[in-house]
XYZ file of C-alpha atoms in Angstrom:
397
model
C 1.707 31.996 -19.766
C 0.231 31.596 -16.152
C 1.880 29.498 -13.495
C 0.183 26.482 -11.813
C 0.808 26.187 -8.198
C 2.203 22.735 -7.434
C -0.368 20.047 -5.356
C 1.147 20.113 -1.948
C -0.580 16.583 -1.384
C -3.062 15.904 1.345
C -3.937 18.776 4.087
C -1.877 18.773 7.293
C -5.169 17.844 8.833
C -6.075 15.099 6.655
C -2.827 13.432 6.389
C -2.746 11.476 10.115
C -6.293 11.057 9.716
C -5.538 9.232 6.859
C -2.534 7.831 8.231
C -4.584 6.526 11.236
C -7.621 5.005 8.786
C -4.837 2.969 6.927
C -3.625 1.426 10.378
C -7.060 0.469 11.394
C -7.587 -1.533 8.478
C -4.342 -3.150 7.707
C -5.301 -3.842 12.034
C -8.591 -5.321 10.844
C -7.260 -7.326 8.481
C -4.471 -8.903 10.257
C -7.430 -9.823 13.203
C -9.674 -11.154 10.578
C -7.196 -13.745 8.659
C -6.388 -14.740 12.066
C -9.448 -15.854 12.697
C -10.080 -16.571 9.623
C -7.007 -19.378 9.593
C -7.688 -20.730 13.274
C -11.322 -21.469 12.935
C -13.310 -23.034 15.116
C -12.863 -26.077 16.800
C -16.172 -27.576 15.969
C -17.687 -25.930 12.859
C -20.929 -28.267 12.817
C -22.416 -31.049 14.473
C -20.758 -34.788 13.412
C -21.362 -38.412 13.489
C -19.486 -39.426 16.468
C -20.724 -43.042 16.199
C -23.535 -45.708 15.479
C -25.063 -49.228 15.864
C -24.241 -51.349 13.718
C -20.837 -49.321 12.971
C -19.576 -48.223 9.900
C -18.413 -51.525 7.705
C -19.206 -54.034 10.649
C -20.865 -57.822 9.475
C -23.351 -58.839 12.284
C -24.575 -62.125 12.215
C -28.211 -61.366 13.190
C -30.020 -58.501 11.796
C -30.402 -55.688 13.935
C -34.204 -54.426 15.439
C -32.800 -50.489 14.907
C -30.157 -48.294 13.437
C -28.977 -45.603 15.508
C -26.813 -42.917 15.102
C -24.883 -40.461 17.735
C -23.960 -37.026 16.878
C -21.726 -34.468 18.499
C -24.356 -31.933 19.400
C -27.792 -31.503 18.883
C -29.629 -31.549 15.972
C -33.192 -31.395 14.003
C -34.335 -34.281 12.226
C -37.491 -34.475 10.277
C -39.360 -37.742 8.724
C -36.352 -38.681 6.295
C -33.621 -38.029 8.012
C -32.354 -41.192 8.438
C -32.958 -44.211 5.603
C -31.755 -47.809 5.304
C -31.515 -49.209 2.109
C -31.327 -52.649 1.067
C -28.876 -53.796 -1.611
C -31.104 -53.560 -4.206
C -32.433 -49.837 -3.192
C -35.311 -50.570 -1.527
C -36.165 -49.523 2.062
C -35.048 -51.807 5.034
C -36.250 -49.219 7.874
C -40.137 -48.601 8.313
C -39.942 -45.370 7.470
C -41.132 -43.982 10.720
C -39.784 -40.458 11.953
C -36.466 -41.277 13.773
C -37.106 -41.594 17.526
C -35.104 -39.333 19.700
C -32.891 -41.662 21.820
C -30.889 -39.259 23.778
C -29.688 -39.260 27.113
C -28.210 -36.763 29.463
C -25.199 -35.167 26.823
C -25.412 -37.991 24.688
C -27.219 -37.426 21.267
C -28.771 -40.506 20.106
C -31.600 -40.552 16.551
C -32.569 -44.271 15.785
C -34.929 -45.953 13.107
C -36.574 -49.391 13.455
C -36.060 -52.180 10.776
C -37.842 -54.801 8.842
C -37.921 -58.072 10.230
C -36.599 -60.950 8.241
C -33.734 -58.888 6.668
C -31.514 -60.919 4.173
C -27.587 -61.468 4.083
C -25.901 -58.101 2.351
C -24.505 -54.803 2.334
C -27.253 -52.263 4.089
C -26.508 -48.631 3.370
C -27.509 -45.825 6.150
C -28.355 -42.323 4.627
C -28.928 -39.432 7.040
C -29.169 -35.935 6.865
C -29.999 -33.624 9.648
C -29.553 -29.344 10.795
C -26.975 -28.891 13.052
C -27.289 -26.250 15.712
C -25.936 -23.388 14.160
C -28.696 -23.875 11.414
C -25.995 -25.739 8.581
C -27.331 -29.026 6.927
C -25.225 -31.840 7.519
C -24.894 -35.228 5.889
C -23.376 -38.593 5.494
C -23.494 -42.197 4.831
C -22.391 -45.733 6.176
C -22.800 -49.106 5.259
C -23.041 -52.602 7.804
C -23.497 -55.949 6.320
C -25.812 -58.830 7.450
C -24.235 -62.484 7.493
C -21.713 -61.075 4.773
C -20.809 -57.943 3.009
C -22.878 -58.525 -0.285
C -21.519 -57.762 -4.151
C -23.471 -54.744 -4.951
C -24.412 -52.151 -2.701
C -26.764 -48.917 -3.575
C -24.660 -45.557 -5.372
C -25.781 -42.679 -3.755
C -25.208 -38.798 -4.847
C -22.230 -37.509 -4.559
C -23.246 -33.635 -3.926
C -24.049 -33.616 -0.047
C -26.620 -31.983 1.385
C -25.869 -28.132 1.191
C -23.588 -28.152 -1.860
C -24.057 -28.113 -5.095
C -24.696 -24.332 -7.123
C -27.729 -23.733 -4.541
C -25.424 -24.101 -1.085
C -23.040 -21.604 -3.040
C -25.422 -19.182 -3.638
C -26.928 -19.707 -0.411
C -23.536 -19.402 1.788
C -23.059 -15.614 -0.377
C -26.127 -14.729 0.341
C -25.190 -15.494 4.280
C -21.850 -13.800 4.277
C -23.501 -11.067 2.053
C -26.216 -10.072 4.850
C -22.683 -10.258 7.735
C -21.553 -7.369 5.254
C -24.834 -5.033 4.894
C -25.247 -5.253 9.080
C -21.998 -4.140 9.532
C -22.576 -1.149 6.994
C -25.826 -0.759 8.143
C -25.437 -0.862 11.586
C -21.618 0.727 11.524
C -22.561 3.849 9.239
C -25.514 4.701 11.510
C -23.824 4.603 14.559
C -20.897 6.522 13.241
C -22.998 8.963 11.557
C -24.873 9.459 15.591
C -21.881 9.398 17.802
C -19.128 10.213 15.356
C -19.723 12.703 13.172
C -23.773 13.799 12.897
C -22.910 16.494 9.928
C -22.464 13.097 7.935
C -26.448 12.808 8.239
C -26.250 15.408 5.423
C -23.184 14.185 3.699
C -24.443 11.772 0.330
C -21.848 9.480 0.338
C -22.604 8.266 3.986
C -26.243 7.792 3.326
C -25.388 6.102 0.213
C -23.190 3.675 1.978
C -25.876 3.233 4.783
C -28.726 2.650 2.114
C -26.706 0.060 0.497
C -26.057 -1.898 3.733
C -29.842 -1.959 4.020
C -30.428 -3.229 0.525
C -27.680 -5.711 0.535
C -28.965 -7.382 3.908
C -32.409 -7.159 2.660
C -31.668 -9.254 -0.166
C -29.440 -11.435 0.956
C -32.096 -11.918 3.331
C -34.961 -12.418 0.533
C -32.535 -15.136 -1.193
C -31.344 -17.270 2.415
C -35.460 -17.653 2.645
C -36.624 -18.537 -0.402
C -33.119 -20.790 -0.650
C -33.738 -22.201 2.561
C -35.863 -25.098 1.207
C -33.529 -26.452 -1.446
C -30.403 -25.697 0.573
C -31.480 -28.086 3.039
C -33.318 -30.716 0.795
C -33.342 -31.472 -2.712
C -30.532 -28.602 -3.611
C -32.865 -27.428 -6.915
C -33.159 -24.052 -7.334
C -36.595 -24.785 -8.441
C -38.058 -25.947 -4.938
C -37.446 -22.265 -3.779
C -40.911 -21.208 -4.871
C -42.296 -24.721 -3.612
C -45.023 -22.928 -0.911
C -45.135 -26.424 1.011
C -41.132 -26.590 1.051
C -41.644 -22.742 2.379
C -44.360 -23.321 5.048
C -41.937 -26.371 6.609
C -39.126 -23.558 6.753
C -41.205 -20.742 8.459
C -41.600 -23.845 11.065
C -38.057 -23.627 11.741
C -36.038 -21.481 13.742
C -33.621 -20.723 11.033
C -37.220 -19.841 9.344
C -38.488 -17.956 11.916
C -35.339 -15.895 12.222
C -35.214 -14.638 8.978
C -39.005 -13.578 8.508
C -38.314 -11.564 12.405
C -35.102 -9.643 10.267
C -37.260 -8.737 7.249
C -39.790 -7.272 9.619
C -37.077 -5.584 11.915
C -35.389 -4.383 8.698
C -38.788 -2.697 8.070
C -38.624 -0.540 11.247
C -34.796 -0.177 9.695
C -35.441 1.717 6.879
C -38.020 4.235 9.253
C -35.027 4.675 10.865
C -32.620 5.783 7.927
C -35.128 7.928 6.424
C -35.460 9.943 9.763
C -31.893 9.521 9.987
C -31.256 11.541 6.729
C -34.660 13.276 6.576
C -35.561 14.844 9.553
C -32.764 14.509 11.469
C -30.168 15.985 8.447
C -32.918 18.943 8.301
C -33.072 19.857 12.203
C -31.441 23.559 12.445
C -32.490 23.931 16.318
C -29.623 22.030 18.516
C -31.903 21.302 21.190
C -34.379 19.732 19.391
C -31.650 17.925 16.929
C -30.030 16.580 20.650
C -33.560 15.001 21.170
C -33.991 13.747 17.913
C -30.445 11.907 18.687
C -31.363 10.620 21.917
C -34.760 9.098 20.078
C -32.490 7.812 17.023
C -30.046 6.292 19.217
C -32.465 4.129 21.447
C -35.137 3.132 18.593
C -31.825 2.332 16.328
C -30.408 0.317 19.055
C -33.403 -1.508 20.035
C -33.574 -2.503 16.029
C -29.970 -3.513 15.482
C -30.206 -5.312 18.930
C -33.198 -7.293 17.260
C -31.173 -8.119 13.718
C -28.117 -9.229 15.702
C -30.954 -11.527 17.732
C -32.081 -12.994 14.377
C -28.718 -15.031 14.252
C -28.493 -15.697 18.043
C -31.625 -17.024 18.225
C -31.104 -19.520 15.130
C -27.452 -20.316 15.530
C -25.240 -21.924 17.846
C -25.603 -19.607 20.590
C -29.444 -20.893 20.711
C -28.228 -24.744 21.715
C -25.606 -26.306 24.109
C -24.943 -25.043 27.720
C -25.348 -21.438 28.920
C -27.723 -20.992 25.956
C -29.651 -18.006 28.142
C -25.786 -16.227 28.390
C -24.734 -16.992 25.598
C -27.104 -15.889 22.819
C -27.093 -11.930 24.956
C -23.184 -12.539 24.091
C -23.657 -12.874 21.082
C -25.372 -10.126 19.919
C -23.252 -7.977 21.789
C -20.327 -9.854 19.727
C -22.278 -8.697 16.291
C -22.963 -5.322 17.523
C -19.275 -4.630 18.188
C -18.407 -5.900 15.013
C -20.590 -3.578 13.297
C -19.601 -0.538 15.449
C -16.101 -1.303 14.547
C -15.832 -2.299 10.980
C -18.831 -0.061 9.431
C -17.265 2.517 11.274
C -13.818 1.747 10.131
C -15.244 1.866 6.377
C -17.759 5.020 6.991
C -14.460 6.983 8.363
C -12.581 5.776 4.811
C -15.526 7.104 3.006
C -15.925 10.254 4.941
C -11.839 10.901 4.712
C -11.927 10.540 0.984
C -15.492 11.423 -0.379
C -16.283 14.461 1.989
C -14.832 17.551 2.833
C -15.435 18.582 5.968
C -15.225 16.009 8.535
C -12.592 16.852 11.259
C -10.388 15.520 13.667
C -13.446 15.162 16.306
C -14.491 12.729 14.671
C -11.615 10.295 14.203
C -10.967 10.759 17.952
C -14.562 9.864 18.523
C -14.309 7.066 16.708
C -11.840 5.959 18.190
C -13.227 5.763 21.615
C -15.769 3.375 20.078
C -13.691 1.455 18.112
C -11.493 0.858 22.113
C -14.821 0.393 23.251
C -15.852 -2.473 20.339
C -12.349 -4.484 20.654
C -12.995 -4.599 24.338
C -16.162 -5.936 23.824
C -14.986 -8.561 21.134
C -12.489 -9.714 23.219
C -14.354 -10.562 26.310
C -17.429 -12.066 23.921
C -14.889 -13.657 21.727
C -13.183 -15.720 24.805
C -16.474 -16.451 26.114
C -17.589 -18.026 22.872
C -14.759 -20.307 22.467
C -14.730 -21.651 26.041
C -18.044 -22.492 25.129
C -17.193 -24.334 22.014
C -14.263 -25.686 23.512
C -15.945 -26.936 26.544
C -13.116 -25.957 29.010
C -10.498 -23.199 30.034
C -7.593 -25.867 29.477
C -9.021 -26.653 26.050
C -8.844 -23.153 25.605
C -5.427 -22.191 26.186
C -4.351 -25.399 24.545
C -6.201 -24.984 20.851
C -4.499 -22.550 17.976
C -7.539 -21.191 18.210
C -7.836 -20.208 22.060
C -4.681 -18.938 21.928
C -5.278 -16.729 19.412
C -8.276 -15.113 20.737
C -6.213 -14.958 23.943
């Protein structure tokens, strides 16, 4: 009967480098709960205040309703409605007028004249800057509050089974940049033999797909996310013409055109590139890949910038170039982080160059996210003492 040799485990070799793949991510974990459990300070624009206020009797009916919010905001023709006690509208339906002044954000509507004693309900709904529908409702009276008042929805603007989808769909395109983006930068400054290795195209391929889609389903979603919340209107082509008119609109229609030039990229990437025997001409190919894949991932992380909160408020020209460079060092770290787990436990013949190369860039990424991350929440904040004095500025600090 024949012996079998007993499994000494992992090589010498690959046992730190798996040793030093488990630290990263128990690392990245730890950084992203924190975040994850501080939060921001302001998430989304509010209703700071409005005239008449929320439950107040006046004795004369008002000319106007206007409401203040936080930051700014986009309204469109029926963003803000005043409704009578029986249902009907008190306001004359006119696009609200932009009232603001200097950091003040101010949206009012005119009234009827003539109103009647009662309860008046105000209904708005607006985009916030960082492209999230927001909602609400109030109710003044006129001489007294009356007995009835109008019942409204309950699901708010952005809820509902179409803002679920919608939100997966957004946190599902985060994931496929960071795989996208990650495994092809890993795969060009890490560890090139992975051009030829099938689990790291696989996982790059997949990144593409995933943020294609999810891209494909925030679009068509867009519509009914922000409006009626019917999965129907998502094939409405009026609903979709008034969303390419956005910026959130615009955005998205720039990344599925960008992610076009993507996929050229991936299929040099593990075409020609994996092919290229000559190491002069494979450097060359790597300088091209590296600046034509940079200028495209530059231009997805953009897509967000441009359409987000780093597109509104002050410093807007600083801070949307910060925050791409926030994204891209995401990406370089965590799709890095998970193309070195694949490569560890799916390939062969990756080495110890490439964990140390790695981790250059992954030095590099946290520097990067540091800096950017500080910046953004001073921003948010709106001052170095708020920042030192929030959980969340201390945490990033």
């Amino acid at each position: 009967m024949s012996a079998t040799a007993p499994y000494a485990g992992p090589s010498p070799i690959r046992r730190p480098l798996a040793a030093a793949a488990l630290l990263a991510t128990l690392i990245s974990l730890v950084f992203g709960l924190l975040l994850a459990g501080a939060g921001p300070a302001s998430a989304h624009a509010a209703l700071t205040g409005s005239d008449p206020a929320d439950g107040a009797v006046v004795d004369i009916a008002p000319k106007e309703v206007t409401l203040s919010f936080s930051e700014a905001i986009a309204v469109g023709d029926d963003s803000i409605r005043v409704l009578d006690p029986s249902g009907k509208r008190a306001d004359t339906e006119a696009e609200p007028k932009d009232l603001s002044e200097g950091s003040t954000v101010r949206y009012g509507v005119a009234l009827h004249s003539g109103l009647p004693d009662g309860t008046y309900t105000v209904a708005w709904q607006a985009i916030s800057a960082d492209s999230h529908p927001i909602s609400g409702a109030f109710t003044f009276s006129i001489g007294a509050p009356s007995d009835t008042t109008v019942a409204l929805p309950s699901q708010k603007v952005g809820g509902g089974p179409v803002g679920a989808v919608y939100d997966i769909a957004r946190y599902a395109a985060y994931g496929g940049f960071v795989l996208l983006v990650g495994g092809s930068a890993f795969v060009l400054v890490c560890w090139r033999g992975g051009a030829t290795a099938l689990p790291m195209q696989r996982l790059v391929v997949r990144g593409w797909l995933t943020l294609t889609a999810a891209t494909l389903v925030m679009l068509l979603l867009r519509n009914p996310y922000t409006g009626s919340g019917k999965f129907a209107d998502a094939f409405d082509l009026a609903g979709l013409q008034s969303v390419l008119d956005t910026k959130p609109g615009a955005a998205l229609v720039s990344r599925l055109l960008l992610l076009g030039a993507a996929a050229l990229f991936i299929a040099v990437l593990f075409g020609t590139y994996a092919r290229r025997e000559d190491e002069r001409e494979k450097k060359d190919l790597t300088f091209g890949l590296a600046v034509g894949g940079g200028v495209v991932a530059t231009g997805i992380a953009a897509t967000w910038a441009m359409s987000e909160h780093a597109s509104t408020g002050i410093q807007a020209s600083i801070a949307m170039p910060v925050d791409v460079l926030h994204l891209l060092a995401v990406a370089a770290w965590l799709g890095g982080l998970a193309s070195l787990l694949v490569a560890l436990y799916r390939t062969p013949d990756i080495g110890s160059a490439a964990v140390r190369r790695f981790s250059a860039v992954a030095f590099g990424s946290v520097v990067v996210l540091a800096a950017t991350g500080i910046y953004q929440s001073w921003r948010q904040v709106g001052s170095w003492s708020a920042l030192t004095g929030t959980r969340y500025g201390q945490l990033l600090i």
